[in-house]
Tab-separated table of C-alpha atoms and ligand atoms in Angstrom:
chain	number	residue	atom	x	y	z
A	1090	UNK	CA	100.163	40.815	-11.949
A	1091	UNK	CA	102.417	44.229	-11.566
A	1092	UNK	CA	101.324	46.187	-8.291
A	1093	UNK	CA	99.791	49.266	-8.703
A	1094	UNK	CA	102.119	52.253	-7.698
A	1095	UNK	CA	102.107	55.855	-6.648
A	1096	UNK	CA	104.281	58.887	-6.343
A	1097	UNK	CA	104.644	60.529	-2.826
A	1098	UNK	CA	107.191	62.866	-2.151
A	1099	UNK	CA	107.981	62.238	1.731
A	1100	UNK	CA	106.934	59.189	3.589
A	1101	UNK	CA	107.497	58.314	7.250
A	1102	UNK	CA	107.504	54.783	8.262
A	1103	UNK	CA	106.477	54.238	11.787
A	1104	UNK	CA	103.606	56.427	13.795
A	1105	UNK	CA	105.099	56.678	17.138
A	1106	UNK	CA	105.592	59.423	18.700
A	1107	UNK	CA	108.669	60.023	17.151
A	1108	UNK	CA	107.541	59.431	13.488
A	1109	UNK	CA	104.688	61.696	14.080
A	1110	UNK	CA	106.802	64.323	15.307
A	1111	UNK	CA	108.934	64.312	12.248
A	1112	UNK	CA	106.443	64.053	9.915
A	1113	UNK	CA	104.211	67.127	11.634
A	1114	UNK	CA	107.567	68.925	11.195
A	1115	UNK	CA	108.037	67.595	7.539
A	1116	UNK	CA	104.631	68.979	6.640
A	1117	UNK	CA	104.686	71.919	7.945
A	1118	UNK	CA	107.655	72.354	6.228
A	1119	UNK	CA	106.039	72.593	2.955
A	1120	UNK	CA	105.944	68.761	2.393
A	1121	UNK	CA	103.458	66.461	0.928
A	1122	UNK	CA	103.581	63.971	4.043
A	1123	UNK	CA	102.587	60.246	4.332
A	1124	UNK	CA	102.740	58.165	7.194
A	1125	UNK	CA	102.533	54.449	7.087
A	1126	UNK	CA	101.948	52.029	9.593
A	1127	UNK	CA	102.054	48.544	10.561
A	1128	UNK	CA	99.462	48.408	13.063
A	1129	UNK	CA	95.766	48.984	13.343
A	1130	UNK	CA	96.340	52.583	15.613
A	1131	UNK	CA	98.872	54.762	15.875
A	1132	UNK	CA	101.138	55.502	18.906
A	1133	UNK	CA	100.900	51.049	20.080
A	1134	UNK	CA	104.662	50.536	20.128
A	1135	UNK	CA	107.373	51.802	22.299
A	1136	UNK	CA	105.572	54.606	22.412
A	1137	UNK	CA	102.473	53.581	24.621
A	1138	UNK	CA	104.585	51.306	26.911
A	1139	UNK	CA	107.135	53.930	28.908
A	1140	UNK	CA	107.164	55.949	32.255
A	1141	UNK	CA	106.361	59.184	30.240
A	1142	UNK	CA	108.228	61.084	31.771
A	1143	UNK	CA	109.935	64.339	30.918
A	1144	UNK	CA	113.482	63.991	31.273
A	1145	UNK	CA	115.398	66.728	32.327
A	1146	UNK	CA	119.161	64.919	30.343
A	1147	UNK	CA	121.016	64.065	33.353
A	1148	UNK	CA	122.983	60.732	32.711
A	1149	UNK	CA	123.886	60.686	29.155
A	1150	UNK	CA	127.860	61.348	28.104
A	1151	UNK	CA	128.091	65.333	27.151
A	1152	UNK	CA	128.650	64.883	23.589
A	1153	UNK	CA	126.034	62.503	22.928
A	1154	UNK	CA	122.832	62.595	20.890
A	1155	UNK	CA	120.963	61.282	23.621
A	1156	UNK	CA	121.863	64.753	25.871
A	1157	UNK	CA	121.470	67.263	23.230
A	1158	UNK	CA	118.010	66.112	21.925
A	1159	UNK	CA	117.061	65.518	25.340
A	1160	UNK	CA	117.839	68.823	26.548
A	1161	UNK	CA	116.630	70.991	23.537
A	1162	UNK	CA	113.454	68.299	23.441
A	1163	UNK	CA	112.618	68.549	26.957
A	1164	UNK	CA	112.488	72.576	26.811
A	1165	UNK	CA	110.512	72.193	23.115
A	1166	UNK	CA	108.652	69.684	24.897
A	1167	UNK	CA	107.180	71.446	27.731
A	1168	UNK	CA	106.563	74.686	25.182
A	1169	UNK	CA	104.556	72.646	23.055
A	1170	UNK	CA	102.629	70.894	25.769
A	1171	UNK	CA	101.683	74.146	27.324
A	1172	UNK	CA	100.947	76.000	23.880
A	1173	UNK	CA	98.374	72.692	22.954
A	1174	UNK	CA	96.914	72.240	26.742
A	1175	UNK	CA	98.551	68.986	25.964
A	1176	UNK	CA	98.320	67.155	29.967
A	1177	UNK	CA	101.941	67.691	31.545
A	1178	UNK	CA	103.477	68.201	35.304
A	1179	UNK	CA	106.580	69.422	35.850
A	1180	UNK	CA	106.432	67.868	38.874
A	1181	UNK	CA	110.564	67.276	39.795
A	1182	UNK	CA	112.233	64.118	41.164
A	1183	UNK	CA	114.428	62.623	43.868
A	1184	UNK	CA	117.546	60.259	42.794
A	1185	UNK	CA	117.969	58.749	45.920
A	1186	UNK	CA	121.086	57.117	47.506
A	1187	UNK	CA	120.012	54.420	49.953
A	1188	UNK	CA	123.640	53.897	51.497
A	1189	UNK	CA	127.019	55.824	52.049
A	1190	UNK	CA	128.286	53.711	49.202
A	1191	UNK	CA	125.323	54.829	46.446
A	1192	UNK	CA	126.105	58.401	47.997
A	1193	UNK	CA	128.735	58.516	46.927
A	1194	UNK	CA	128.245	57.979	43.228
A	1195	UNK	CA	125.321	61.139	43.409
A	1196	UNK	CA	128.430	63.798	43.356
A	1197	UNK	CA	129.238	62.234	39.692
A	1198	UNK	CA	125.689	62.033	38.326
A	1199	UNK	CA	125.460	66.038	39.346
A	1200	UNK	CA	128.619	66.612	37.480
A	1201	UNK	CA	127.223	64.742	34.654
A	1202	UNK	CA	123.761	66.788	34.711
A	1203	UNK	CA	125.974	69.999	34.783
A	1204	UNK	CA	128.097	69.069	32.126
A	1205	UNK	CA	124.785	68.681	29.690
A	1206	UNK	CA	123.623	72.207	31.145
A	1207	UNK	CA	120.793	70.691	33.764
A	1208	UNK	CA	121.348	72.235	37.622
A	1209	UNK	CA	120.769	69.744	40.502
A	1210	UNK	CA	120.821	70.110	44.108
A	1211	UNK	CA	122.283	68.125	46.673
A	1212	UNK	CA	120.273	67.201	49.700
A	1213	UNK	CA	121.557	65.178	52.845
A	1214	UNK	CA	119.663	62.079	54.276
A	1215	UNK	CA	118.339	64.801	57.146
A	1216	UNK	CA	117.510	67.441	54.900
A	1217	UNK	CA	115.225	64.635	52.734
A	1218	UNK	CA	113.927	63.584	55.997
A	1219	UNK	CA	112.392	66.809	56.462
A	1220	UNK	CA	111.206	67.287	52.685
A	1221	UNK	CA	109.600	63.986	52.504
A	1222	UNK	CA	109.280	61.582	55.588
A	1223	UNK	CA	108.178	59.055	54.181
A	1224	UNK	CA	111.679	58.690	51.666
A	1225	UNK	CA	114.439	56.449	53.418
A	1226	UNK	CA	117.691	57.911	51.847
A	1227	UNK	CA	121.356	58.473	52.718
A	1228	UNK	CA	121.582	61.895	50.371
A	1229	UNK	CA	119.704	62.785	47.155
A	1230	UNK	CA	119.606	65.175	44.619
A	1231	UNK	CA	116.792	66.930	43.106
A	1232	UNK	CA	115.905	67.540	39.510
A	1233	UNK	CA	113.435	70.455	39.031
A	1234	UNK	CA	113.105	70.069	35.619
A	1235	UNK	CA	111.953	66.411	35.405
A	1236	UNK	CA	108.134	66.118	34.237
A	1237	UNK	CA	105.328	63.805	33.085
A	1238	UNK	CA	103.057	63.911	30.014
A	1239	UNK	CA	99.831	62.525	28.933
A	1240	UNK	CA	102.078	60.756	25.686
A	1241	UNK	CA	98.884	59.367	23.895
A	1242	UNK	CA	97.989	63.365	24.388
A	1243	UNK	CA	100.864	64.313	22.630
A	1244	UNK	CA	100.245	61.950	19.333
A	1245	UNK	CA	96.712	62.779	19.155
A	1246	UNK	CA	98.206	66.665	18.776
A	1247	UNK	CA	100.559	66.030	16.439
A	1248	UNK	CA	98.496	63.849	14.212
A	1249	UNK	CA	96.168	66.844	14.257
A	1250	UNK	CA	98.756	68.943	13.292
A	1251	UNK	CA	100.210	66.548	9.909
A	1252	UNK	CA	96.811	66.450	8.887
A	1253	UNK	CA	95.585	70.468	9.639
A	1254	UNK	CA	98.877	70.798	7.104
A	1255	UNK	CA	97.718	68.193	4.543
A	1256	UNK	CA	99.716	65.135	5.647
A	1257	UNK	CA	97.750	61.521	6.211
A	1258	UNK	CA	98.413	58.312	8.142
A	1259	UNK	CA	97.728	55.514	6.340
A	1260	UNK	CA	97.104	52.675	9.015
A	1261	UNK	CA	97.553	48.525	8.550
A	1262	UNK	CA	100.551	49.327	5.828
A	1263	UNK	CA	103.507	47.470	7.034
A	1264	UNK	CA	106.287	48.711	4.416
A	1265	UNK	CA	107.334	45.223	3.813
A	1266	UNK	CA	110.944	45.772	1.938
A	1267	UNK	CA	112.964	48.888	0.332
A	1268	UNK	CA	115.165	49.708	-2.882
A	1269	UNK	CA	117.064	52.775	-2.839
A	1270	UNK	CA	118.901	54.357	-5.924
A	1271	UNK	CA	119.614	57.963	-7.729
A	1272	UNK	CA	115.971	57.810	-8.816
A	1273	UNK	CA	114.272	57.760	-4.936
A	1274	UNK	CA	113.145	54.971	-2.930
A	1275	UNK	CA	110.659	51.966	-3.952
A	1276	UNK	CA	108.716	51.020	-0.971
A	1277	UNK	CA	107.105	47.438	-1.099
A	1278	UNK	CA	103.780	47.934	1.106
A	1279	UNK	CA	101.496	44.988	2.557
A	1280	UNK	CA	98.449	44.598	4.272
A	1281	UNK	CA	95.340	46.192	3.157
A	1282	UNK	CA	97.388	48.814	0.889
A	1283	UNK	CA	99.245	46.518	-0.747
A	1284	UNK	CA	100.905	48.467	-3.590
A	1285	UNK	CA	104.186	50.124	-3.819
A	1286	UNK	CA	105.357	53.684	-3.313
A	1287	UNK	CA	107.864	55.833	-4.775
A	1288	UNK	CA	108.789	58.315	-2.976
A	1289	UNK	CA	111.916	61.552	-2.931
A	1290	UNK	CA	112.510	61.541	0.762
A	1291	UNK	CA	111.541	58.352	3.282
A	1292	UNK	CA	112.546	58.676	6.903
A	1293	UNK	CA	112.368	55.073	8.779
A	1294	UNK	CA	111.411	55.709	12.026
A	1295	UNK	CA	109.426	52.067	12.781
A	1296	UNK	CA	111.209	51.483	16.279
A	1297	UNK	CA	111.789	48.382	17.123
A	1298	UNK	CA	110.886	47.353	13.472
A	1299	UNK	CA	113.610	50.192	12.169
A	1300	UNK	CA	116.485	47.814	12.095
A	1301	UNK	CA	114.637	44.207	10.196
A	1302	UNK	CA	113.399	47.116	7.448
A	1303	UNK	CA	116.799	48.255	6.979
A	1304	UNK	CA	118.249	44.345	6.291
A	1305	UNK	CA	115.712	44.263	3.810
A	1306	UNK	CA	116.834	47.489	2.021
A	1307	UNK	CA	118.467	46.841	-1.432
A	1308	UNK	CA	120.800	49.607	-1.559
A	1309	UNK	CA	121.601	50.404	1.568
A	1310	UNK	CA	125.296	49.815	2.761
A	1311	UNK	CA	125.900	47.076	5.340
A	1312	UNK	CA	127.569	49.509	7.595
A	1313	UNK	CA	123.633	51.156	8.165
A	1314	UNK	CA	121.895	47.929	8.938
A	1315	UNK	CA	122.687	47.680	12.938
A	1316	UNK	CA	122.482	44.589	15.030
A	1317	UNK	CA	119.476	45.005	17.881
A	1318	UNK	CA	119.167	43.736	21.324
A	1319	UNK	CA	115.864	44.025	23.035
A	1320	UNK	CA	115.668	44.390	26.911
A	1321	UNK	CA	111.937	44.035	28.405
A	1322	UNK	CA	111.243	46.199	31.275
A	1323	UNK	CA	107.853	45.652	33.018
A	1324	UNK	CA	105.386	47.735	35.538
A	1325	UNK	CA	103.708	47.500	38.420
A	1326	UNK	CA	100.703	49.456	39.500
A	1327	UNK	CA	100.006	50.895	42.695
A	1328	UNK	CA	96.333	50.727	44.049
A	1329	UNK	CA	95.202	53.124	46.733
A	1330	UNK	CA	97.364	56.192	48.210
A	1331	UNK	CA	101.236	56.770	48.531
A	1332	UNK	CA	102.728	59.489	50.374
A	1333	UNK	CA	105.093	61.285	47.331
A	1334	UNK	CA	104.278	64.194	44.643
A	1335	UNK	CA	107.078	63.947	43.390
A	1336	UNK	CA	108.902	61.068	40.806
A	1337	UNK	CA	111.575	58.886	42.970
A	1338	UNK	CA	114.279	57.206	41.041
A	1339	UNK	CA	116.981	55.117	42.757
A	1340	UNK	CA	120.618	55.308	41.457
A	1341	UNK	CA	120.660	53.918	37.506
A	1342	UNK	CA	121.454	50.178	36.749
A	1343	UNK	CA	123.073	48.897	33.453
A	1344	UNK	CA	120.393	49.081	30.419
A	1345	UNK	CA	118.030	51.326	32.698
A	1346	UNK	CA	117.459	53.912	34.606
A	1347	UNK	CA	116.495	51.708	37.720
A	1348	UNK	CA	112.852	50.795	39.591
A	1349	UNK	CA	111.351	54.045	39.789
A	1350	UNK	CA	108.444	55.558	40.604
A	1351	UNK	CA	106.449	57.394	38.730
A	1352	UNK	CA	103.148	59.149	39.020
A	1353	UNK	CA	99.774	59.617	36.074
A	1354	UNK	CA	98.733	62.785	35.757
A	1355	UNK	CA	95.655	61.948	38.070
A	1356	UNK	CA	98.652	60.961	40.880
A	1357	UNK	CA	98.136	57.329	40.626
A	1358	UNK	CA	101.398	56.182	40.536
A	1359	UNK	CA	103.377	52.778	39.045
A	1360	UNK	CA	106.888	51.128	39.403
A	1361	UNK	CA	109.162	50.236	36.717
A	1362	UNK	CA	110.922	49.481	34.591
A	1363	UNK	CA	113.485	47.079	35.707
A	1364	UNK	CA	115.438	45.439	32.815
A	1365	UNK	CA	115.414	41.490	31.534
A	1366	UNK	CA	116.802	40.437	28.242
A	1367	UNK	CA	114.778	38.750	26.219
A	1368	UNK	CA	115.266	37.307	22.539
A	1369	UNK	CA	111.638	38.042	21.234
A	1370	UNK	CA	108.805	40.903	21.075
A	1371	UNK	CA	106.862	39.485	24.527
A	1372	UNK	CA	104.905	41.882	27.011
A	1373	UNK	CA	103.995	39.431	29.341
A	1374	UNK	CA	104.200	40.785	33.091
A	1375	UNK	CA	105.690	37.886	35.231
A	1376	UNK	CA	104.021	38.526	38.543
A	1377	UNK	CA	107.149	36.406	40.099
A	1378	UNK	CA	108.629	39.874	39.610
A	1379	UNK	CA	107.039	41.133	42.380
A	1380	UNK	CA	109.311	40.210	44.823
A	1381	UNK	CA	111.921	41.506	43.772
A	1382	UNK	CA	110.163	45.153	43.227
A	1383	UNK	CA	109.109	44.402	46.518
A	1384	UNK	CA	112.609	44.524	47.873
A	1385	UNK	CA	113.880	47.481	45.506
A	1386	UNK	CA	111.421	49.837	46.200
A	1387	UNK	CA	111.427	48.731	50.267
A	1388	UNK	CA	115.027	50.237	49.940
A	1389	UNK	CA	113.949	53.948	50.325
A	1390	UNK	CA	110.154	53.302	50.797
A	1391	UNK	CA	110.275	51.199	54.039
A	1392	UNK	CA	106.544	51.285	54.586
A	1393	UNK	CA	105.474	49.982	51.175
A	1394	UNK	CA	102.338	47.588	51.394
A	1395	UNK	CA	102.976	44.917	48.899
A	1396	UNK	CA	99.530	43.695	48.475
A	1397	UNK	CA	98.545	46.862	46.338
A	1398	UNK	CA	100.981	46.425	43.891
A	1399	UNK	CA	99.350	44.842	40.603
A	1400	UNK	CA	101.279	43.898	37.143
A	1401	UNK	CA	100.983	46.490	35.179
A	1402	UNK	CA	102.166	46.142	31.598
A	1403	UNK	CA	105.850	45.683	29.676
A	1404	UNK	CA	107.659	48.033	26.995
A	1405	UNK	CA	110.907	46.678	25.319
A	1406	UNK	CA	113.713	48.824	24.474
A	1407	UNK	CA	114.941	48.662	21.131
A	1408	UNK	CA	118.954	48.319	22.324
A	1409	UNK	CA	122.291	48.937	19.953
A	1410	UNK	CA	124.441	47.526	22.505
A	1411	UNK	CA	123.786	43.951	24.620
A	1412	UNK	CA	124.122	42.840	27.901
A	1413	UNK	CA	127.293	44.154	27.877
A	1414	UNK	CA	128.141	46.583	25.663
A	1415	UNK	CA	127.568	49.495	27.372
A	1416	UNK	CA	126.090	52.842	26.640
A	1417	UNK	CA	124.631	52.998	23.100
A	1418	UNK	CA	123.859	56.976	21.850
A	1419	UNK	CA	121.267	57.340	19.334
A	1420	UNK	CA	121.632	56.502	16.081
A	1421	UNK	CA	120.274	58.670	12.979
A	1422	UNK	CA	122.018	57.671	9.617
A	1423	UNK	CA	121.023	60.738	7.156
A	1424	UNK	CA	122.897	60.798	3.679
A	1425	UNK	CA	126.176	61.990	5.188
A	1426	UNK	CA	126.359	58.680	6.934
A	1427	UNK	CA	125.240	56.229	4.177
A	1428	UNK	CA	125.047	58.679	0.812
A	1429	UNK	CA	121.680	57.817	0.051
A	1430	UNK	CA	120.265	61.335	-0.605
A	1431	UNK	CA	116.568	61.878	0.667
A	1432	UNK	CA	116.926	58.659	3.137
A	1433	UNK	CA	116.859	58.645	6.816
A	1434	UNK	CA	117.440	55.208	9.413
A	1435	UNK	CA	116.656	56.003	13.073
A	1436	UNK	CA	117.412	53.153	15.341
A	1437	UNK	CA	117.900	52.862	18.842
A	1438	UNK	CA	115.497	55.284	19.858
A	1439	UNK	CA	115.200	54.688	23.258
A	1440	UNK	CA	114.796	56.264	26.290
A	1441	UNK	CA	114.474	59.574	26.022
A	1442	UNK	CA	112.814	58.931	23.073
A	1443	UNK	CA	110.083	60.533	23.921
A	1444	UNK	CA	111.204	63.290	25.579
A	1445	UNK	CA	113.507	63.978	22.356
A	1446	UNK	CA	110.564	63.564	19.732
A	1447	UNK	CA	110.528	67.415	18.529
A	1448	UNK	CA	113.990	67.899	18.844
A	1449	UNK	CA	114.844	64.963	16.922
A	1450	UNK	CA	111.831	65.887	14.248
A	1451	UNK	CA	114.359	69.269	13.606
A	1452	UNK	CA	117.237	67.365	13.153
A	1453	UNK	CA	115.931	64.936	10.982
A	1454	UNK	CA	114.404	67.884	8.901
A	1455	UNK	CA	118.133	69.001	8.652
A	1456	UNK	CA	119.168	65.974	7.258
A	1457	UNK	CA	117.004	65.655	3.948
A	1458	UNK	CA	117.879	69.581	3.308
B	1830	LIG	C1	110.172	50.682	29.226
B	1830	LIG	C2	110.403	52.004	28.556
B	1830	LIG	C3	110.298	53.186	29.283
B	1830	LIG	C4	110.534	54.413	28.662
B	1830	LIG	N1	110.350	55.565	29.383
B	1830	LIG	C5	110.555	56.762	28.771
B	1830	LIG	C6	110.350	57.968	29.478
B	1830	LIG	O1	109.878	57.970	30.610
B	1830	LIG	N2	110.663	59.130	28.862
B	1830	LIG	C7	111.159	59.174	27.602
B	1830	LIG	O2	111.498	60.258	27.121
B	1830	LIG	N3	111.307	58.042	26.865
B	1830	LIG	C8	110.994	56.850	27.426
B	1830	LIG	N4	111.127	55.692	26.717
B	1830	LIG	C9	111.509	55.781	25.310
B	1830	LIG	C10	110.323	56.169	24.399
B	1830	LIG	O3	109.156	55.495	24.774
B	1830	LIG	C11	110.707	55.830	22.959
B	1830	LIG	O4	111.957	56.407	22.655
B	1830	LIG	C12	109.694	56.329	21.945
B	1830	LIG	O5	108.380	55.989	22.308
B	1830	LIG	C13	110.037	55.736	20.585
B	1830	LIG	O6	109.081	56.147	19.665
B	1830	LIG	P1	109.147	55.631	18.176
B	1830	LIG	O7	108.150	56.429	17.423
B	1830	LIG	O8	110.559	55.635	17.721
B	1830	LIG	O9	108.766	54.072	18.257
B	1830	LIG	P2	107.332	53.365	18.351
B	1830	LIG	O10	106.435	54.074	19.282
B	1830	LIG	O11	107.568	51.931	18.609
B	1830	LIG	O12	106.738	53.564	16.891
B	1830	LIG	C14	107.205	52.801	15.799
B	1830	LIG	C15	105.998	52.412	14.972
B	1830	LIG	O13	106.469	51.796	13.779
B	1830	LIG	C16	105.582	50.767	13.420
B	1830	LIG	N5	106.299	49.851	12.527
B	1830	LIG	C17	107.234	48.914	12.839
B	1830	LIG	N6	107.681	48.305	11.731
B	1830	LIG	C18	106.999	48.857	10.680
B	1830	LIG	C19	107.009	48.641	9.268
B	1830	LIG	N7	107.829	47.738	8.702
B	1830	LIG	N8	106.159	49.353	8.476
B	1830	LIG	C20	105.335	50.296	9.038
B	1830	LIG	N9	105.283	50.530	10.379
B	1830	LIG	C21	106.115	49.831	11.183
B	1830	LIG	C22	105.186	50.150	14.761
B	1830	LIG	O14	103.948	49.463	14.650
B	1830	LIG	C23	105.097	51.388	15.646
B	1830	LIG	O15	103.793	51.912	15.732
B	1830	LIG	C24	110.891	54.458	27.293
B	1830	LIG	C25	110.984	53.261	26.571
B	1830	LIG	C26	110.735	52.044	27.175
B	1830	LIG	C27	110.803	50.785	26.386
């Protein structure tokens, strides 16, 4: 029997924080908006298992996608958030050297931050001393414009705002397989919809789903269907009081940004991520990680007690670039990258995903025309 199917003209696959970010923008663009998703909820992905934090652009390579949208996102971000009520700190952080040898490396990471446009100051192991006693460090710098944000906040506000401009989330409707061609895009859709869409423009923006839906795109050149690595980073919770205000990140380690710690808007605060590769989609918390947190965060937080840290919960990062590969930018294939008009693949959307959601929502916008 031949499925039933429907005409839509813009549909975005994925409701994370980034998908609802472009397809808030898409509406209110003028567009008739729908927004499919796998799952039973919105917002259960990547995007409800980060730090969400409010990344000021510090470590990313100049030219990159991940510093402009981070930048220009981070400034949208905090506009938005204050505009909505939308929970949000800017609360700063410390990047903390722990020996002469980590100090070292801090005068490049400020060069970095200054090449992207983001000021940070240098502090001695004395002068951190008398900022924060409790902070074991042999020089630090400080990043004003570093934040948190109530992220499940943020979707509910721009769900709101798709559907206060006519768009609609359609929930339990994994888009199953794609066929692009001069006419639009067919979009095969399980679950409880179960029908197939046609549809002018379709943005894929399913995280760590984006890259299996592209390899089952007829249509779609080879070149846009990217290999993906994923590498698991899990928390730990801290119960009871710490000493710090402020967000303390050590120096960053290959795939992350290093044990940090970071703080809820109520000041309870959690370490994490650190980073393990891992061949499947698993959020298990291996409490044997403890140790090892343990010893990390001892580092610049001698005084740590050990029996109030709890496993928390995992988030995997949806990687470009393995083990070794290096740093992988962002990767948004519009038209101009695969010639597919009305199409467009976001993979690797990473950290800072989520501080980049409304900046890359405009870009994406710019893409379909
Ligand atoms: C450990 C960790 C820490 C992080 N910390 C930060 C941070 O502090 N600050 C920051 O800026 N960023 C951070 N990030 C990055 C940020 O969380 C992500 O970039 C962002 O959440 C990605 O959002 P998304 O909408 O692309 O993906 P997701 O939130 O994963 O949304 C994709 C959605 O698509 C759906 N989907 C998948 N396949 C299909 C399909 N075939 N059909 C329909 N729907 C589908 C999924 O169910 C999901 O709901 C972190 C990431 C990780 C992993």
């Amino acid at each position: 029997m031949d499925r039933e199917s429907y005409n839509v003209q813009t549909v975005v696959i994925g409701a994370g924080v980034v998908g609802l970010a472009i397809a808030r923008e898409l509406a209110l663009s003028g567009r008739e908006v729908l927004v499919l998703e796998a799952g039973p909820r919105f917002g259960e992905g990547i995007s409800s298992r980060n730090s969400e934090v409010i990344h000021a652009g510090i470590y990313y390579p100049a030219d990159s996608l991940k510093a402009a949208f981070c930048v220009r996102g981070r400034q949208l971000l905090y506009e938005y958030c204050a505009s909505r009520k939308i929970g949000h700190r800017k609360c700063g952080k410390w990047i903390v050297a722990t020996n002469d040898r980590q100090a070292a490396r801090l005068e490049a990471i400020a060069r970095q931050a200054e090449a992207n446009g983001v000021h940070l100051q240098q502090f001695s192991g004395d002068a951190i001393r008398a900022q924060c006693p409790d902070l074991r460090a042999s020089g630090a710098l400080w990043s004003s414009q570093t934040g948190i944000v109530d992220s499940h906040g943020l979707m509910l506000s721009l769900l709101g705002e798709l559907e206060d401009a006519g768009g609609r989330l359609v929930l339990n409707s994994p888009v199953l397989s794609a066929e692009s061609s001069g006419n639009g895009h067919r979009l095969e859709i399980g679950g409880d919809a179960s029908v197939t869409l046609l549809a002018g423009e379709v943005v894929n923006a399913a995280g760590l789903g984006a890259p299996t839906l592209a390899q089952n795109w007829r249509g779609l050149p080879a070149s846009s269907r990217p290999e993906q690595w994923y590498a698991r980073g899990v928390y730990f919770s801290y119960s009871g009081r710490q000493p710090f205000d402020q967000l303390i990140y050590p120096l960053p380690e290959p795939g992350g940004l290093g044990v940090h710690l970071t703080l809820d808007l109520a000041g309870q605060a959690r370490f994490g991520p650190d980073v393990e590769w891992v061949e499947v989609e698993d959020y298990t918390v291996d409490p044997n990680r403890l140790q090892a947190f343990v010893e990390g965060i001892r580092q610049w937080w001698p005084s740590l007690d050990a029996s109030k840290l709890q496993p928390a919960y995992a988030g995997i990062r949806p990687k470009l670039a393995g083990p070794d590969g290096g740093f992988a930018d962002f990767r948004i294939d519009g038209p101009g990258v695969h010639g597919l008009a009305g199409l467009v693949h976001l993979f690797g959307i990473e950290s800072p995903g989520l501080t980049s959601s409304l900046a890359i929502a405009d870009y994406v916008k710019g893409q379909l025309g």
